Structure formats: C-alpha cells, structure tokens
Backbone as a chain_set.jsonl record, in Angstrom:
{"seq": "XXXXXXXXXXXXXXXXXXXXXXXXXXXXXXXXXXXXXXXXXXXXXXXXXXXXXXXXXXXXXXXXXXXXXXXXXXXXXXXXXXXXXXXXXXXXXXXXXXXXXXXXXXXXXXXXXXXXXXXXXXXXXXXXXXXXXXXXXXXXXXXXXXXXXXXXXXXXXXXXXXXXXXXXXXXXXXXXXXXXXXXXXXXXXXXXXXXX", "coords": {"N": [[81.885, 211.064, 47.214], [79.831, 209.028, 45.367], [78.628, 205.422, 44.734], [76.868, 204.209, 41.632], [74.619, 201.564, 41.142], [72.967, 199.481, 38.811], [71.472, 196.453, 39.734], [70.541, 192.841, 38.313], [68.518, 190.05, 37.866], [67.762, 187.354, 36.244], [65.336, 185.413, 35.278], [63.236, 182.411, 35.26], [59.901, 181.877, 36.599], [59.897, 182.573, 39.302], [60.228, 185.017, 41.726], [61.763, 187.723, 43.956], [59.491, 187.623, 45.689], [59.665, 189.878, 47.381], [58.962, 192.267, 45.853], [58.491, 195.159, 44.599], [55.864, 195.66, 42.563], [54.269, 194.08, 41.877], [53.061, 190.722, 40.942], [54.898, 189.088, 41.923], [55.881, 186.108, 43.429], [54.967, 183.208, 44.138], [55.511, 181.124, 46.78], [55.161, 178.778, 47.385], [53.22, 177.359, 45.899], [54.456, 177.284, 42.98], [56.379, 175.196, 41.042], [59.693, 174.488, 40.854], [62.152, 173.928, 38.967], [65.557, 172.935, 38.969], [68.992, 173.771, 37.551], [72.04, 171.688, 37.515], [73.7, 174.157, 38.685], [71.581, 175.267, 40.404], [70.261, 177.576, 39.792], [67.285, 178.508, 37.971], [65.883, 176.328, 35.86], [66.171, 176.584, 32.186], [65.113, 176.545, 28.698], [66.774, 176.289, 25.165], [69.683, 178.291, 24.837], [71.916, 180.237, 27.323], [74.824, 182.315, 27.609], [76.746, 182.047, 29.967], [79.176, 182.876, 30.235], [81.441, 185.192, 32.557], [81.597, 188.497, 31.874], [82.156, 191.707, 30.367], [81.23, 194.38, 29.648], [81.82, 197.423, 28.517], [80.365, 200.478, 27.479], [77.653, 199.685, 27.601], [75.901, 201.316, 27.752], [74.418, 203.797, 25.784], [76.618, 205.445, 23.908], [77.428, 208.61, 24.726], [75.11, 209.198, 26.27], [72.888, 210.514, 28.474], [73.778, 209.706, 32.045], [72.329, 211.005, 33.895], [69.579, 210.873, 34.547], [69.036, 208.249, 34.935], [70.373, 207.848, 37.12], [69.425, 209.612, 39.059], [66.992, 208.184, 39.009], [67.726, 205.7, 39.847], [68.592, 206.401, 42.603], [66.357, 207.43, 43.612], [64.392, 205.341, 44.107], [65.948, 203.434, 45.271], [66.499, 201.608, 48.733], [67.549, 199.692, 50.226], [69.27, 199.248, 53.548], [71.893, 199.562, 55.745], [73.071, 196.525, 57.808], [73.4, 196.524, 61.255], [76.199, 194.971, 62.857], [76.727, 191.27, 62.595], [74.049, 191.003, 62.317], [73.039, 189.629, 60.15], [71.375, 189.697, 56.758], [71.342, 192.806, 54.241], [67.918, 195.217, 54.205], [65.966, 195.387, 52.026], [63.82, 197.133, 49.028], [62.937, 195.17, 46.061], [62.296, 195.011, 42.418], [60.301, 193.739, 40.048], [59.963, 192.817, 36.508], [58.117, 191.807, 33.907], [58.916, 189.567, 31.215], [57.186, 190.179, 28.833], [56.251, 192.572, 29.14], [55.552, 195.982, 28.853], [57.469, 198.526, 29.51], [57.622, 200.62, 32.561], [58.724, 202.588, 33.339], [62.322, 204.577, 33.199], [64.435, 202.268, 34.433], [63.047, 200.181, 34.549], [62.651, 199.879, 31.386], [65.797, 199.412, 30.901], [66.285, 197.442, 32.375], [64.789, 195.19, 31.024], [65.836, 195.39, 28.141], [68.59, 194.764, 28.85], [68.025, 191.727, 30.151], [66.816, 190.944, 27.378], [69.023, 191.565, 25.535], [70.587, 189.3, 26.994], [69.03, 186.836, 26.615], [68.271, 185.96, 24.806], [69.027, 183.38, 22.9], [67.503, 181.951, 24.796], [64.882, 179.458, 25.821], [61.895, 180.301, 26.754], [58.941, 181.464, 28.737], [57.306, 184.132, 28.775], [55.862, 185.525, 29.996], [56.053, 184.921, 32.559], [58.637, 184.874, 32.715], [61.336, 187.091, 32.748], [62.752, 190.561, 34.596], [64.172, 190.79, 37.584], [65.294, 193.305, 39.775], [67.097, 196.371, 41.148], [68.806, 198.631, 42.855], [71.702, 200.199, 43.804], [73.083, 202.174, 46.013], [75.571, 203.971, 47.292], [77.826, 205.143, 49.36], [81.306, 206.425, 49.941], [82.028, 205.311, 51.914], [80.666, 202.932, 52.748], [79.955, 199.482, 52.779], [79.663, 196.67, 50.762], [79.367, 193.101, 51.59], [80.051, 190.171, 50.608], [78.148, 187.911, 48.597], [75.864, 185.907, 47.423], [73.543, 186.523, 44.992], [70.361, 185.684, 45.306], [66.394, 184.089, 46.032], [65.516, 185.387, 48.455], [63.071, 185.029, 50.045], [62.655, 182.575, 49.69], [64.575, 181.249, 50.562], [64.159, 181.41, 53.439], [61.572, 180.58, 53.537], [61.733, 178.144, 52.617], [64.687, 177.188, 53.223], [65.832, 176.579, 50.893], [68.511, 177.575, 48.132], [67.649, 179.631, 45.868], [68.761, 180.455, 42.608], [68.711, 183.522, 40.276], [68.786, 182.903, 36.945], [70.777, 184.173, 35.088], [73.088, 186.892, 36.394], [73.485, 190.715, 36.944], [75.504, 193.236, 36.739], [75.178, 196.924, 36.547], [77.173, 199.474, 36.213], [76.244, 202.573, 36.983], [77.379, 205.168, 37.473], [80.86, 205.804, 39.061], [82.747, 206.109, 41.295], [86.738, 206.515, 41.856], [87.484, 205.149, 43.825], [85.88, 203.329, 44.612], [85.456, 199.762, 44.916], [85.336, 197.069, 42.639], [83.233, 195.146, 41.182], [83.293, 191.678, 42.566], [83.796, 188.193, 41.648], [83.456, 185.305, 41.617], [84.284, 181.721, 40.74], [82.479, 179.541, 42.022], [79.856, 177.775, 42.946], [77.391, 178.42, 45.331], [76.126, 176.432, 47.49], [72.871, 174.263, 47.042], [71.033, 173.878, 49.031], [70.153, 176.186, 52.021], [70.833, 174.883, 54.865], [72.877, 173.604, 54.39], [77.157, 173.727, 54.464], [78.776, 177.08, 53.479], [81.401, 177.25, 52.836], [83.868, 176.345, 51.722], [86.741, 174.948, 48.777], [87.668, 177.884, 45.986]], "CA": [[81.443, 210.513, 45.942], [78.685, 207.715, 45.578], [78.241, 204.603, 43.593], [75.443, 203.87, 41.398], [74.385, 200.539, 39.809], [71.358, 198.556, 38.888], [71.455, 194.842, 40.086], [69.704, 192.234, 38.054], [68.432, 188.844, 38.227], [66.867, 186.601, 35.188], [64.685, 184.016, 35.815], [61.799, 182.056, 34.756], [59.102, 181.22, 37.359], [60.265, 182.743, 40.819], [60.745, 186.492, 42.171], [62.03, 187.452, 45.426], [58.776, 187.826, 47.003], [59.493, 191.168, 48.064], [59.264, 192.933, 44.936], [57.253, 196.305, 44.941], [55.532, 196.063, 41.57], [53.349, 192.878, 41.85], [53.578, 189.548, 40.143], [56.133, 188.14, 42.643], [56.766, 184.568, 43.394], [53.847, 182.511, 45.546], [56.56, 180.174, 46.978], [54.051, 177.638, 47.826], [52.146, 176.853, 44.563], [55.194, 176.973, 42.335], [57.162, 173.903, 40.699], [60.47, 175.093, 40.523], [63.175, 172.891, 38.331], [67.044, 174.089, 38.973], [69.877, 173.235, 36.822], [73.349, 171.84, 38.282], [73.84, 175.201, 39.731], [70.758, 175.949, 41.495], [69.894, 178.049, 39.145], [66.299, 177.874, 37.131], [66.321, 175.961, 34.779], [65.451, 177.099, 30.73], [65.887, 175.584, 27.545], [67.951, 177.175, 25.154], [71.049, 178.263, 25.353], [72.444, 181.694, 27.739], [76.572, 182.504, 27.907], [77.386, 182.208, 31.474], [80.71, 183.304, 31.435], [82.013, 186.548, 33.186], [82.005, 189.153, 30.886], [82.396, 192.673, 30.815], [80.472, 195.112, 28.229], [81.966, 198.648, 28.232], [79.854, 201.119, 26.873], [76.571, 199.287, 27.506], [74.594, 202.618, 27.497], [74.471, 204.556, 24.049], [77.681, 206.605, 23.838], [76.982, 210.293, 25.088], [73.972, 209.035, 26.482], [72.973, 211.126, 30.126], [73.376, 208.712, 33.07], [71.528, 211.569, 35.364], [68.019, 210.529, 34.834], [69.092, 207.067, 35.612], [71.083, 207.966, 38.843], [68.507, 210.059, 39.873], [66.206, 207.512, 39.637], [68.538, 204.586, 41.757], [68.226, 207.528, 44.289], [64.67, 207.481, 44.321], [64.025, 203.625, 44.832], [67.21, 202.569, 46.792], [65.642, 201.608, 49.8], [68.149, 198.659, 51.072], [70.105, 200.093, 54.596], [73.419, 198.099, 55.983], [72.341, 195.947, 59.022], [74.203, 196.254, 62.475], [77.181, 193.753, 63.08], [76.121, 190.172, 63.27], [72.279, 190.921, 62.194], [72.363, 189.35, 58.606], [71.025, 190.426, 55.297], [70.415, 194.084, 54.664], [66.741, 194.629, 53.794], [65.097, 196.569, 50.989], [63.131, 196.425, 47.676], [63.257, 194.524, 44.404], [61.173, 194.739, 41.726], [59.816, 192.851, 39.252], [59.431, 193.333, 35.678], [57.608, 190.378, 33.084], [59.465, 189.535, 29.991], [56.279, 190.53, 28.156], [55.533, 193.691, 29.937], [55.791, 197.211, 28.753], [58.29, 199.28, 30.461], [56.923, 202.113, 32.964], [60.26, 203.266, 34.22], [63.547, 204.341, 32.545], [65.242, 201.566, 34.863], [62.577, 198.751, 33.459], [63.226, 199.541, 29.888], [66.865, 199.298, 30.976], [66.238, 196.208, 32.806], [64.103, 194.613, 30.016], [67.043, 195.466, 27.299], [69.919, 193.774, 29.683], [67.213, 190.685, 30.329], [66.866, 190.271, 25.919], [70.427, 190.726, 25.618], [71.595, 188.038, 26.843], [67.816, 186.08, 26.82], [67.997, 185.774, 22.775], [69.034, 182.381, 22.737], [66.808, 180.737, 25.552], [63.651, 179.244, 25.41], [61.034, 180.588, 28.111], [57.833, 182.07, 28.37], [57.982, 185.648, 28.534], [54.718, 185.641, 31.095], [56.619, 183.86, 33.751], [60.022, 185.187, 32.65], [61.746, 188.372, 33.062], [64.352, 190.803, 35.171], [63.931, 191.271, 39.231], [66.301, 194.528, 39.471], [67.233, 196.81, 42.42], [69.592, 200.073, 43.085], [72.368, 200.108, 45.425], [73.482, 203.279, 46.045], [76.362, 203.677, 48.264], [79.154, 206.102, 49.955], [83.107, 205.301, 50.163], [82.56, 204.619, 53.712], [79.721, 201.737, 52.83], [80.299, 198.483, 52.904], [78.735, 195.513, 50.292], [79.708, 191.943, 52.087], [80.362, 189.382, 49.743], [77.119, 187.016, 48.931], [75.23, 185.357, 46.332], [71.817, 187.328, 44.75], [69.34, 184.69, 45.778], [65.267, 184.482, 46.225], [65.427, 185.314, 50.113], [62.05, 184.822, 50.738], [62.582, 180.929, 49.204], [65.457, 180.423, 51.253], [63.284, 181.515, 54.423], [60.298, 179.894, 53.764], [61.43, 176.739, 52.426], [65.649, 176.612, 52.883], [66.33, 176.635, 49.363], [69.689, 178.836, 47.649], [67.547, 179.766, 44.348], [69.429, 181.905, 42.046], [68.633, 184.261, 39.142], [69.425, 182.069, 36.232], [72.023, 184.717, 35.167], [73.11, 188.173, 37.383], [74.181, 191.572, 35.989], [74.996, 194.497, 37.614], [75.591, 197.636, 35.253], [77.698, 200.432, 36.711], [76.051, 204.723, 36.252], [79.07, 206.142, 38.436], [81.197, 205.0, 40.496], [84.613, 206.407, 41.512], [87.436, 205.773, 40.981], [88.042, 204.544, 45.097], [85.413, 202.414, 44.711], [85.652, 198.451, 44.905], [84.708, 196.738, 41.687], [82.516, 193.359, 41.61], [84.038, 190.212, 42.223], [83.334, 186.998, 40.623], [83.886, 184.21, 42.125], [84.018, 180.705, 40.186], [82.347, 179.315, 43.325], [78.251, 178.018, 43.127], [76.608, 178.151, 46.14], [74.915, 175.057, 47.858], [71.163, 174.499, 47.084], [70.307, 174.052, 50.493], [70.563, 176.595, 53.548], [71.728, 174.182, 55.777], [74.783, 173.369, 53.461], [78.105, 174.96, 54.83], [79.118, 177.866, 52.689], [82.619, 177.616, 53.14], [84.909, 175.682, 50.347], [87.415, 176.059, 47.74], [87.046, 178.654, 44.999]], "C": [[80.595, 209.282, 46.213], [79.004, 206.753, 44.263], [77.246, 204.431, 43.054], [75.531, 203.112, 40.453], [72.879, 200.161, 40.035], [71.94, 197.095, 38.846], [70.744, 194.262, 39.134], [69.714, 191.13, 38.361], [67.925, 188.493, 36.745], [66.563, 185.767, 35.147], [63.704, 183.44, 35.222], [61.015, 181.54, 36.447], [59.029, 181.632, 39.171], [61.143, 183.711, 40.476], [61.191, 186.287, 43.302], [61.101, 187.263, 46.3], [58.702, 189.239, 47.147], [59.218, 192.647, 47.164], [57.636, 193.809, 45.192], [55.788, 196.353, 43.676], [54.367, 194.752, 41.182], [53.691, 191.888, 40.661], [54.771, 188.382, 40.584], [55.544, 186.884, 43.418], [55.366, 184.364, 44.734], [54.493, 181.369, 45.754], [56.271, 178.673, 47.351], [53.379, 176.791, 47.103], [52.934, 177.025, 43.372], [55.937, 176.167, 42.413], [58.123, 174.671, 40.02], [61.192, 173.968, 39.982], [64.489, 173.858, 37.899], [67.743, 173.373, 37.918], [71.031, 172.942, 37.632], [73.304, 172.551, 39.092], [73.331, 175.968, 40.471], [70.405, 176.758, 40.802], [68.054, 177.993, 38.287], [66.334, 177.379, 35.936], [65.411, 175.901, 32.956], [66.058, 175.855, 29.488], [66.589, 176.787, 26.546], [69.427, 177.296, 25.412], [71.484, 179.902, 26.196], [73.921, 181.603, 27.869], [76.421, 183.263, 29.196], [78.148, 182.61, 31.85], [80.673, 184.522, 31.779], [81.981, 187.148, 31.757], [81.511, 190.64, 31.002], [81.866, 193.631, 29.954], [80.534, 196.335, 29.056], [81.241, 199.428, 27.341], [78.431, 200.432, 26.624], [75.525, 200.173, 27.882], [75.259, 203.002, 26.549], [75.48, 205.539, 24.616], [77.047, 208.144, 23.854], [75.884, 210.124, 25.68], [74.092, 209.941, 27.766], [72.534, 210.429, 30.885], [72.439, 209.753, 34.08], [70.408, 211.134, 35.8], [68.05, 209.125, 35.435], [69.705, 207.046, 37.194], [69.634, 208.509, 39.585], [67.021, 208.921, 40.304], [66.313, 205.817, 40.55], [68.44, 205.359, 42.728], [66.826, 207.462, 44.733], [64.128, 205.911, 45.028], [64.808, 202.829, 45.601], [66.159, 202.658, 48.136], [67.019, 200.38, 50.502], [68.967, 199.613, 52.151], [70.896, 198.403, 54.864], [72.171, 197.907, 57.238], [73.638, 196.069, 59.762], [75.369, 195.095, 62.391], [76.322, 192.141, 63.89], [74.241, 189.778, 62.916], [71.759, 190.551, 60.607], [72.542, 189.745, 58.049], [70.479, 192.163, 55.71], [69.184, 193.647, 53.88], [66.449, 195.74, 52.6], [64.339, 196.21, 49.862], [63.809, 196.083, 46.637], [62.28, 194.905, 43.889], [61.42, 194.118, 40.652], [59.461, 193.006, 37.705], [59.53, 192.188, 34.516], [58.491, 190.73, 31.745], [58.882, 190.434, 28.808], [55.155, 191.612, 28.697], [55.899, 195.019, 28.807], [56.551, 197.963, 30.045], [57.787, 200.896, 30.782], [58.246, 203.241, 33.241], [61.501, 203.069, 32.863], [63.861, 202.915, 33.06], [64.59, 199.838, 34.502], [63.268, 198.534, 32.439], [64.631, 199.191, 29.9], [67.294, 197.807, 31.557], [66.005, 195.209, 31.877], [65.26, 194.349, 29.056], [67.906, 194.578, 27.681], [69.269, 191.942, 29.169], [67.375, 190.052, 28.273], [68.338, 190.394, 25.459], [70.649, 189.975, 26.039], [70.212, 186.481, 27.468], [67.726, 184.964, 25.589], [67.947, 184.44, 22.41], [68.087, 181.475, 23.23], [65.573, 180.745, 24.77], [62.789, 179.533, 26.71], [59.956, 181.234, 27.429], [57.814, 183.108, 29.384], [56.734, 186.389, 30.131], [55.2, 185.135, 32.272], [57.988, 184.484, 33.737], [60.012, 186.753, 32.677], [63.003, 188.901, 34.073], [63.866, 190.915, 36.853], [65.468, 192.478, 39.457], [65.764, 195.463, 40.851], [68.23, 197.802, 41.959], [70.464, 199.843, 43.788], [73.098, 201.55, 45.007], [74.554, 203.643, 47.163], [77.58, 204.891, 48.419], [80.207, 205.473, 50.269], [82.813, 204.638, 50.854], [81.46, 203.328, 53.719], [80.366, 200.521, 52.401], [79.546, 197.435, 51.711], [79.58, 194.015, 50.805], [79.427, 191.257, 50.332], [78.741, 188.336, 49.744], [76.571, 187.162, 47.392], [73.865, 185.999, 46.385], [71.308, 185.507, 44.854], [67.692, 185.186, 45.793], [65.677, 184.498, 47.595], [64.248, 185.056, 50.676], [62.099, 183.225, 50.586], [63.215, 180.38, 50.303], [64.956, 180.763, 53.111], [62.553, 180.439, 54.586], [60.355, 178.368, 53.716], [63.226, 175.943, 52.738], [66.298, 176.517, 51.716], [67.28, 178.041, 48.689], [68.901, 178.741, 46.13], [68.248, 181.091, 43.834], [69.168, 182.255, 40.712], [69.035, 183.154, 38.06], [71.157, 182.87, 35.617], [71.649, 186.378, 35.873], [73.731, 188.929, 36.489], [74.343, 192.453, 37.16], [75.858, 195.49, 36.695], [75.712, 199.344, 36.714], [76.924, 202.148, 36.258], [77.219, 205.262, 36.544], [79.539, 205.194, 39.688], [82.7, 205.444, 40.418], [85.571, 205.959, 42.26], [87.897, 205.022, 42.397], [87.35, 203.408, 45.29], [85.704, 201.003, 44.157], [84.766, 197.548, 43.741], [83.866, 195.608, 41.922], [83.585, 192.663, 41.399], [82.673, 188.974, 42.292], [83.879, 186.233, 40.676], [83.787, 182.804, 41.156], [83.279, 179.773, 41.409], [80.34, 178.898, 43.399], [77.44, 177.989, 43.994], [75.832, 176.897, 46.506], [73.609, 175.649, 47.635], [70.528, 174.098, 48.332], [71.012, 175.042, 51.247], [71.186, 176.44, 54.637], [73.154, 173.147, 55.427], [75.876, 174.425, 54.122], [78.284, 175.879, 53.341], [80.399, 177.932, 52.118], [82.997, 176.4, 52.088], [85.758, 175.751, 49.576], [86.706, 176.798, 46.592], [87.66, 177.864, 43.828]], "O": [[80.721, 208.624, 47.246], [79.448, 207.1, 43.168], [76.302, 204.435, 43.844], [76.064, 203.303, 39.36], [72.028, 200.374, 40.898], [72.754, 196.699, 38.012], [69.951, 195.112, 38.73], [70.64, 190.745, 39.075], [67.673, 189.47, 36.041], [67.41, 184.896, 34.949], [63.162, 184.212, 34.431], [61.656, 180.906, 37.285], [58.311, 181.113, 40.025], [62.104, 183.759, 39.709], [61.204, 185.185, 43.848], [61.341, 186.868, 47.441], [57.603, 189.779, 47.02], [59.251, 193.788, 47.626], [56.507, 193.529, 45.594], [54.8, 197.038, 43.938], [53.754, 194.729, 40.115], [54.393, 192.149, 39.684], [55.283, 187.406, 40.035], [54.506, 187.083, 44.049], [55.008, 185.022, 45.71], [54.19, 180.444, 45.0], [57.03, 177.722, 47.537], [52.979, 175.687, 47.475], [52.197, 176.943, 42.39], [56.454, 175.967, 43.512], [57.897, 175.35, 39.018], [60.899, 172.895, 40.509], [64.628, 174.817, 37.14], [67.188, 172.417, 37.376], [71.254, 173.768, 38.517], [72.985, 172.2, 40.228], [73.812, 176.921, 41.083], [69.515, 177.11, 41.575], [67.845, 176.796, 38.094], [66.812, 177.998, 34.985], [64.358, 175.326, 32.679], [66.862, 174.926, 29.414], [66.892, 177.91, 26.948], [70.154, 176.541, 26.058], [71.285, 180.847, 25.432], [74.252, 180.526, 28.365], [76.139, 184.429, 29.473], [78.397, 182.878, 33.025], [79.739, 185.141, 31.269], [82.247, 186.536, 30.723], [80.51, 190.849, 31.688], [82.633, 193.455, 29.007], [79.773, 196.548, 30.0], [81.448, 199.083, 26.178], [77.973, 200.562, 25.489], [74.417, 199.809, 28.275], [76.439, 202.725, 26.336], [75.268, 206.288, 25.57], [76.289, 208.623, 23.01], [75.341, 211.228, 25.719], [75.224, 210.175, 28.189], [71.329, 210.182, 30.923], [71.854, 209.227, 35.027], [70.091, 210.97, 36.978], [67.245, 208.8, 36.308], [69.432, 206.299, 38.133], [68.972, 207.922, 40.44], [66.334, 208.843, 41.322], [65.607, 205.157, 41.313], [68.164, 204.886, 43.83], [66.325, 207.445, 45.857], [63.649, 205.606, 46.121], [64.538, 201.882, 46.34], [65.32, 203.514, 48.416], [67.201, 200.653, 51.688], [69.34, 200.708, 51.729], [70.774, 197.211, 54.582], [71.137, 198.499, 57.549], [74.734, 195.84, 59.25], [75.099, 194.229, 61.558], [75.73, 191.924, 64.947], [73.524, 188.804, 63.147], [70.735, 190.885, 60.011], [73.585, 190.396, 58.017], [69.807, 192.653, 56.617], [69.018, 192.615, 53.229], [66.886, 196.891, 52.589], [64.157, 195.011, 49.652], [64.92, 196.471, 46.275], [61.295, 195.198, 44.566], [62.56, 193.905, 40.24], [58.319, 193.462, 37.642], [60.6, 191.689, 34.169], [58.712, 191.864, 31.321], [59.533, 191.152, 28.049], [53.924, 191.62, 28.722], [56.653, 194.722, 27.88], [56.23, 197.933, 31.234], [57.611, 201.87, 30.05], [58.371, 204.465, 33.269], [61.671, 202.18, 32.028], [63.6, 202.084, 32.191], [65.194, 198.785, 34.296], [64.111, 197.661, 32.233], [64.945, 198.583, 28.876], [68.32, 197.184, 31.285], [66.848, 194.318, 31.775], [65.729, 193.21, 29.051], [68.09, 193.584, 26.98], [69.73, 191.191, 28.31], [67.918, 188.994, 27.954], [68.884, 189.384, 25.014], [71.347, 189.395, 25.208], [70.374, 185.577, 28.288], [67.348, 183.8, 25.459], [67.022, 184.086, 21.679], [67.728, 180.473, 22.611], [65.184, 181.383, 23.791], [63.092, 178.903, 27.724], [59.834, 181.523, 26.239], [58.198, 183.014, 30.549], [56.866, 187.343, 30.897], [54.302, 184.935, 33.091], [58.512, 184.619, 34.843], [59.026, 187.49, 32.64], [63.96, 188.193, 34.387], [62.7, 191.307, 36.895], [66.604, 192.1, 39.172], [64.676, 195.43, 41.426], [68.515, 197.851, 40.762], [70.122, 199.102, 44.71], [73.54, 201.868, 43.903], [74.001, 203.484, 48.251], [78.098, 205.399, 47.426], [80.28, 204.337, 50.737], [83.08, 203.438, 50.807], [81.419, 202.699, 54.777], [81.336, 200.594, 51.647], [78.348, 197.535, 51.975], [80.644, 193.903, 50.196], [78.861, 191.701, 49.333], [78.246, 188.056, 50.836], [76.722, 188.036, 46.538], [73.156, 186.072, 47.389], [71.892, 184.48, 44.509], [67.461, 186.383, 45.622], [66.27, 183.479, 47.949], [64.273, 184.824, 51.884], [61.513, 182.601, 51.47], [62.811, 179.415, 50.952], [65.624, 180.174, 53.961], [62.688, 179.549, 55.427], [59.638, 177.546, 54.285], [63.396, 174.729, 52.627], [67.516, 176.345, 51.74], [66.895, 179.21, 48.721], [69.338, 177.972, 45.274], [68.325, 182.226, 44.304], [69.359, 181.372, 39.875], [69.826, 182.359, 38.567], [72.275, 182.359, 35.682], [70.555, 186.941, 35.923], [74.36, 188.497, 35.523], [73.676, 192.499, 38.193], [76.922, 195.158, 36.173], [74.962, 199.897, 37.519], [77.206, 202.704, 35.196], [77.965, 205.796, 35.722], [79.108, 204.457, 40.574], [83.563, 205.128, 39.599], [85.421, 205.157, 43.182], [88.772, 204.181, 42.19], [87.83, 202.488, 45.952], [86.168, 200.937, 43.018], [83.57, 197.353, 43.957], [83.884, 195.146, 43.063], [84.49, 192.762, 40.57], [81.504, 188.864, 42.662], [84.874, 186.091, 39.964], [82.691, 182.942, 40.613], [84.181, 178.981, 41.682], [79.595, 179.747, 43.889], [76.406, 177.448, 43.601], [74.955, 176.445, 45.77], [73.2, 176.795, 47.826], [69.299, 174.073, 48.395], [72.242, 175.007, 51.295], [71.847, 177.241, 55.298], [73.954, 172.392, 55.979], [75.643, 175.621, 54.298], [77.961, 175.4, 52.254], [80.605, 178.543, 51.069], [82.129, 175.578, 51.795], [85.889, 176.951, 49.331], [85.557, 176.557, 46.221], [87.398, 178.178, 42.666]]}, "num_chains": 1, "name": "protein.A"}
C-alpha cells in the first residue's frame, strides 16, 4: 500500500528556488522580513494553531485523478545514510494565477482558506506544493519545510508562513504527521536540539 499527500507552504515573497514552474525566489535581490518565528512576515491575521479538517475534499469526490497525478510529479528519492536532505521538486503557484493543474487549483483553495484574513499581495504571494509518495517500508525523517536554497546560499531557516499537508490515501500502517510545538532557529548555524 502507498501514501499519498500534497505538502504545502504559504508565503509572501520567497520560493524554494527549486520550483519547476517559474517565478521562484532570486535569493539575492529580495528583502525578506520574518516574524518571531522565522516565518514571513504578513499583515493580517492567519490561525496558526494545529488543526485538523476531515473531509477537506467534497464528499464522494474521486481522489484518483489526484493520486495519479502525485505519481506523476513525485520526484523527491530518500538519500543514503548520513547524506542529508532528500532532493526533488517544488512548485510554485502565484496567489493571482490561474490554476493549470488539478493539484494547483487544490493548492490555490488550501492557500485562500486559511489566507482570508491576511493582508498580502497576491503577485508575490501564494502556495509552493509538492507530492510525497511513499511505501510502508519508506521512511520521512522528522524536519522543518524550509526555503533550502536560502538556507544554502545565505544560512537562513525561512519557513512557509503556514504548512499543510492534505492526506489522498494512506493506510491504515502508515505514520501520521507530527506536530511539534517546537520553532526552529533562524540561523543554520543554531543547534537544533532543545526542549519541545
């Protein structure tokens, strides 16, 4: 049996970089401004806490077309013992875009749910979203969604302003998300290690 979710991110002003779909992050010629938690920071208001929304596809709806298409763009592979981050694509999709893909419009939707309140500009803002597709026997390590190309290029832990990740299938052996109360240092060369 396999898992299948879609990851998100929501941000204003900064992608990963690596995103397939253009419009990602020139890490060089952007003025980024975090909040407390490293985060980007909006005006507005977004609800941060944990929370859990059952039935966030239309009742009877058919997850196939959506699985099938986390199958098509999964691209991340595990890395060897000891060798890091795995690698693969993100993409990118503008607040004020039109959606080409089921998994946009699905992205887009998530992104104005829980956007409604802030204040951003919709040209700059938006979802960075990914696939993970996975077998019992796979592994996901524990770690904070981050820009990775930021924290390369410049050291910096930037993070999504808020993260989602929305379950298609996933059985029933599989390991749910955890959710740590826990914010990551904004520097790289910060230990990781602390209480929760």
């Amino acid at each position: 049996a396999r898992s299948m979710c879609l990851s998100s991110g929501s941000s204003e002003g900064s992608g990963s970089g690596s995103d397939e779909q253009g419009g990602g992050s020139d890490s060089d010629s952007e003025d980024i401004n975090v909040d407390e938690q490293g985060r980007p920071a909006i005006g507005g208001s977004i609800d941060l806490s944990t929370r859990v929304f059952d039935g966030a596809l239309p009742s009877g709806a058919d997850p196939g077309p959506l699985i099938a298409d986390c199958e098509a763009v999964f691209t991340a592979r595990a890395t060897g013992a000891g060798e890091g981050l795995s690698s693969g694509a993100t993409f990118w999709v503008a607040a004020n875009a039109k959606p080409k893909t089921a998994l946009e419009r699905l992205a887009l939707q998530i992104f104005a749910h829980h956007a409604a309140g802030a204040e951003y500009d919709p040209s700059r803002s938006g979802a960075e979203w990914w696939t993970v597709v996975i077998d019992d026997t796979d592994d996901v390590g524990l770690h904070w969604d981050r820009d990775y190309d930021l924290q390369a290029d410049q050291g910096l832990l930037l993070h999504p302003h808020l993260a989602t990740v929305t379950y298609l299938a996933c059985p029933a052996a599989a390991a749910p998300t955890l959710v740590l109360e826990r914010p990551s240092p904004l520097l790289a060369t910060e230990p990781l290690s602390g209480p929760v």
